[in-house]
mmCIF file of C-alpha atoms and ligand atoms in Angstrom:
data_model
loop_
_atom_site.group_PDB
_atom_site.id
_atom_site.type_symbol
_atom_site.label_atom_id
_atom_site.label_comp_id
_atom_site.label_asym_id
_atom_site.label_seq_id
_atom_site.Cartn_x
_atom_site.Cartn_y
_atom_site.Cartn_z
ATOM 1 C CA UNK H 1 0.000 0.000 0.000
ATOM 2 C CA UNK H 2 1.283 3.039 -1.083
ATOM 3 C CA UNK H 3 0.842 6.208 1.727
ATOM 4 C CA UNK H 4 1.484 9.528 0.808
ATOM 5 C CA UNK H 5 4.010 11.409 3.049
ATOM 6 C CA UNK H 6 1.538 13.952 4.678
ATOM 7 C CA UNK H 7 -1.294 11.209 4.917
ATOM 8 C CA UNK H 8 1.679 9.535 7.610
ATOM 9 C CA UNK H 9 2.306 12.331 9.451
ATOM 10 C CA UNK H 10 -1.032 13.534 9.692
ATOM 11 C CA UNK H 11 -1.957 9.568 10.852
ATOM 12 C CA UNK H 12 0.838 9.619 13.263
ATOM 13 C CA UNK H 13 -0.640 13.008 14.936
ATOM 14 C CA UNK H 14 -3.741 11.882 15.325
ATOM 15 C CA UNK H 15 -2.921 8.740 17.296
ATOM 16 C CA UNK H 16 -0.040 10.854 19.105
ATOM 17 C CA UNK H 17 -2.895 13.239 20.266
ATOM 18 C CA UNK H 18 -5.835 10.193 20.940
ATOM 19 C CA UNK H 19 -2.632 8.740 23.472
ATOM 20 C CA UNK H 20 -2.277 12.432 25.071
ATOM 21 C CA UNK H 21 -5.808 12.423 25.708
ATOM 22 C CA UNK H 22 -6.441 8.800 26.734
ATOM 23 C CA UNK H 23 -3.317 9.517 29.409
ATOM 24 C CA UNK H 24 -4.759 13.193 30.533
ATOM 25 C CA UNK H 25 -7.967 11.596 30.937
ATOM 26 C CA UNK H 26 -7.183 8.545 32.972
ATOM 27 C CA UNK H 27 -4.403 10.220 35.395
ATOM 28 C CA UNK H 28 -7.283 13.194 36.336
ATOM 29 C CA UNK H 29 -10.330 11.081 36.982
ATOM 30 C CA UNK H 30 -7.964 9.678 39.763
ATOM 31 C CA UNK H 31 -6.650 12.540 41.143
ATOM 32 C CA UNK H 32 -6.814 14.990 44.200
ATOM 33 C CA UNK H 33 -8.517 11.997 45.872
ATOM 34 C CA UNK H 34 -11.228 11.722 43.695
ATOM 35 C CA UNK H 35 -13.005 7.519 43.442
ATOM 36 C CA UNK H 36 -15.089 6.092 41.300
ATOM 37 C CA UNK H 37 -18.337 5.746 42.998
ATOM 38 C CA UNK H 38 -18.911 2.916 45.130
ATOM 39 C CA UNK H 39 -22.361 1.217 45.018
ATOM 40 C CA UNK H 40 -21.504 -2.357 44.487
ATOM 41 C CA UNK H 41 -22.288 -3.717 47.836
ATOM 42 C CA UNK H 42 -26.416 -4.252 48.484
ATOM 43 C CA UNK H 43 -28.391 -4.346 51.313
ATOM 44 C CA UNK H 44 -31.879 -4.858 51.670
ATOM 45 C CA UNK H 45 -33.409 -1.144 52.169
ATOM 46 C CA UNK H 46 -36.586 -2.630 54.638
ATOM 47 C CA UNK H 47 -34.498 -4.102 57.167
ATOM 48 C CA UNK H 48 -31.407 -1.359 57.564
ATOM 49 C CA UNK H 49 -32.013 -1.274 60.975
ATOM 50 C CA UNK H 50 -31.095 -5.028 61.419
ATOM 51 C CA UNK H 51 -28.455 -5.428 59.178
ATOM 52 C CA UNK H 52 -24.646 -4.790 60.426
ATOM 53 C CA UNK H 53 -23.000 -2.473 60.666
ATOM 54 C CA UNK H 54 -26.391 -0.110 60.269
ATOM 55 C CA UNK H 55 -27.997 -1.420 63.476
ATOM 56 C CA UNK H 56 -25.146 0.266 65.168
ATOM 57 C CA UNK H 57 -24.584 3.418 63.388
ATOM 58 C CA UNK H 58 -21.997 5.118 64.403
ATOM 59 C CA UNK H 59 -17.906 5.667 64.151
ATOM 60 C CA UNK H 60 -16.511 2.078 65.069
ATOM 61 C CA UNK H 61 -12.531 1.735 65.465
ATOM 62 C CA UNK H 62 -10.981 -0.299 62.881
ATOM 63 C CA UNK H 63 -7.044 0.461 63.108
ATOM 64 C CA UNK H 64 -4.241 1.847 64.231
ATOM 65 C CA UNK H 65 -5.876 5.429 63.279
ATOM 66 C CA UNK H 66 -8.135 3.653 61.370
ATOM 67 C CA UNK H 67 -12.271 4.093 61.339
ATOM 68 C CA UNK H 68 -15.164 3.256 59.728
ATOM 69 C CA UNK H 69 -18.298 5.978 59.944
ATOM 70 C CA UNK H 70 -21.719 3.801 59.269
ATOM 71 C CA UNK H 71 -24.221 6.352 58.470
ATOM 72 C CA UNK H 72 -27.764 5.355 57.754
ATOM 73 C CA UNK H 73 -30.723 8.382 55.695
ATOM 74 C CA UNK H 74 -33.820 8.771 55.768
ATOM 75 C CA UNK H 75 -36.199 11.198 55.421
ATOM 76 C CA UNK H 76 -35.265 13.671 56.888
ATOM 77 C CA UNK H 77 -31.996 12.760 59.066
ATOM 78 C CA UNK H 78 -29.264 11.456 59.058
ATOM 79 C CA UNK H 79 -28.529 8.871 61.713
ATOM 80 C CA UNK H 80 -26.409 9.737 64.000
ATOM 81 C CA UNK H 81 -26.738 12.989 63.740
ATOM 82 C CA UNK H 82 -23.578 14.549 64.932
ATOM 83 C CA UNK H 83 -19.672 12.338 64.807
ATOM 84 C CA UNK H 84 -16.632 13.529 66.679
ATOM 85 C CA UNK H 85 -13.860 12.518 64.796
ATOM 86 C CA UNK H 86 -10.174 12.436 66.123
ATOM 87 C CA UNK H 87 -7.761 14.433 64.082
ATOM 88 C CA UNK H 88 -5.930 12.262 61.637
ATOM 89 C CA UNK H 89 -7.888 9.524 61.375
ATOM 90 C CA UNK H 90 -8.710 7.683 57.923
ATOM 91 C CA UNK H 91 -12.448 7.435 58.545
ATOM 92 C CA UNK H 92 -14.259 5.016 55.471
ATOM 93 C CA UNK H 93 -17.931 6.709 55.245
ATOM 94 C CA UNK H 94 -20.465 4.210 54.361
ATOM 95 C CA UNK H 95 -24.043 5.156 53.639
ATOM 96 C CA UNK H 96 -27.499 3.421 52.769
ATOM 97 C CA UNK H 97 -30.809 4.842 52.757
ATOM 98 C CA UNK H 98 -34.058 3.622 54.489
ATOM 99 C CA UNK H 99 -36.169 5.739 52.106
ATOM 100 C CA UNK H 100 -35.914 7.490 48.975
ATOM 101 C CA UNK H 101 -32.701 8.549 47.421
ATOM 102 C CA UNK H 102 -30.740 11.278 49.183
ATOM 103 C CA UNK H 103 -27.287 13.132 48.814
ATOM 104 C CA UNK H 104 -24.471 13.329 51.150
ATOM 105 C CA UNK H 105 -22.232 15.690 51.107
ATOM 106 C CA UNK H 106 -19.703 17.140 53.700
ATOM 107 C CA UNK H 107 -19.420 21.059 53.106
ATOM 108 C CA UNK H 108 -15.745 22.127 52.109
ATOM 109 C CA UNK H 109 -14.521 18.809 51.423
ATOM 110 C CA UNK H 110 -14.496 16.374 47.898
ATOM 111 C CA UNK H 111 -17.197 13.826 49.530
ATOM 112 C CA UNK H 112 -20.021 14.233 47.753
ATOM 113 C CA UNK H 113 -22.207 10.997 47.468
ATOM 114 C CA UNK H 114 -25.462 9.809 46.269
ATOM 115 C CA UNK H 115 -27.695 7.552 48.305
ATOM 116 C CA UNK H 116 -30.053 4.825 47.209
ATOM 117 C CA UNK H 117 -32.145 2.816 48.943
ATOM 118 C CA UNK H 118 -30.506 -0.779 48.378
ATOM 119 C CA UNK H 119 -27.167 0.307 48.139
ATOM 120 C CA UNK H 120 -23.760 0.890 50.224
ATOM 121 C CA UNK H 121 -22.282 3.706 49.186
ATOM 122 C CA UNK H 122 -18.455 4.265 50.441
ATOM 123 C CA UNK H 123 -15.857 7.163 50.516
ATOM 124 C CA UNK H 124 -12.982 6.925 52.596
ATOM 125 C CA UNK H 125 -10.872 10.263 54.172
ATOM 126 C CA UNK H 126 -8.377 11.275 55.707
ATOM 127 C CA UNK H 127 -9.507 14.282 57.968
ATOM 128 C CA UNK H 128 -6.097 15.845 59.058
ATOM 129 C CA UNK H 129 -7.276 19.451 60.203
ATOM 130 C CA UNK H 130 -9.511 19.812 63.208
ATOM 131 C CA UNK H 131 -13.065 21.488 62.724
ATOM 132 C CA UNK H 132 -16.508 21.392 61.729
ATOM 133 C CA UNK H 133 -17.914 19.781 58.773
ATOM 134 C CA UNK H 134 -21.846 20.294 58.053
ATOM 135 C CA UNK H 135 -23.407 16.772 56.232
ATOM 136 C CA UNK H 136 -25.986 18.394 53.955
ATOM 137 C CA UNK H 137 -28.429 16.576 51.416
ATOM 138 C CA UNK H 138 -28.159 17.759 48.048
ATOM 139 C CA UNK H 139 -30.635 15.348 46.461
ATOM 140 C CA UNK H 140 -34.370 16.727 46.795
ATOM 141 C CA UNK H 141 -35.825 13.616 49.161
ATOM 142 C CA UNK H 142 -39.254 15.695 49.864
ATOM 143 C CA UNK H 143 -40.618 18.429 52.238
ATOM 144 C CA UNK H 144 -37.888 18.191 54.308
ATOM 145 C CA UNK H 145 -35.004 17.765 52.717
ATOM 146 C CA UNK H 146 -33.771 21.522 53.524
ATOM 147 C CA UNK H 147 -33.443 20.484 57.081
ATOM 148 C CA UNK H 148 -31.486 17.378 56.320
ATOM 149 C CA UNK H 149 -28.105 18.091 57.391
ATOM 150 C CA UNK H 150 -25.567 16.711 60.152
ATOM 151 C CA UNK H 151 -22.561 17.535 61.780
ATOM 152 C CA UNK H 152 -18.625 16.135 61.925
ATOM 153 C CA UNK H 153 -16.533 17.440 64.253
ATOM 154 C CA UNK H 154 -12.837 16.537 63.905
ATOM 155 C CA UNK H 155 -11.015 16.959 67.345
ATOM 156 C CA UNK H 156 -7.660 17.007 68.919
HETATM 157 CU CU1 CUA R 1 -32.597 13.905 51.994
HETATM 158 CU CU2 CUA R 1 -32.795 15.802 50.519
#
């Protein structure tokens, strides 16, 4: 087969540029901490309350500076309502919802999660700077759903 000269280069560019954009593409949907959402594990949305660990919501101690943050919504609260979290910690946020769907997100930070009925959802942090955090829903979940917030306070 017989190629003209410009037909190469031209070829050559346009895979050259399909690689730079496959690369830029892959390396930033990674980065600053960001994760694919997480929605693979199920759980049966009528009996939360009795499934583990949402019958004990709550921060439980995993590790060496290690915790995991079980968080169950429903309209229109989250339960519980208010976490103190020690400084440093890598706190794993799971979610499920009784309910409808609701958001959670915590104000100032990149965790910003949906949450469905039937579904774990999971984010996992590292909170390194003591403070407050405010939990709000961002998913409309009904006539309360403006009052639908919580409250993580990261201590010393
Ligand atoms: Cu829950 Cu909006």
């Amino acid at each position: 087969m017989h190629m003209h000269k410009y037909e190469k280069v031209w070829l050559v560019f346009g895979i050259g540029c399909l690689f730079v954009f496959l690369t830029i593409v892959g390396v930033s949907a990674f980065a600053e901490g960001n994760q694919p959402p997480s929605c693979l594990t199920t759980i049966d949305p009528e009996k939360v309350d009795q499934t583990p660990p949402f019958n004990k919501p709550g921060l439980v101690k995993t590790g060496d500076n290690e915790y995991q943050l079980n968080i169950v919504a429903s309209a229109f609260a989250y339960t519980p309502n208010q976490v103190e979290i020690p400084k440093g910690a890598k706190v794993t946020i799971n979610v499920t919802s009784k309910d409808v769907i609701h958001g959670f997100e915590v104000v100032g930070t990149n965790i910003n999660m949906m949450v469905e009925p039937g579904y774990v959802n999971s984010f996992t942090k590292t909170f390194d700077k003591t403070g407050e955090y405010t939990i709000l829903c961002n998913e409309y979940c009904g006539a309360g759903h403006h009052m639908m917030t919580a409250r993580i306070k990261v201590v010393d």
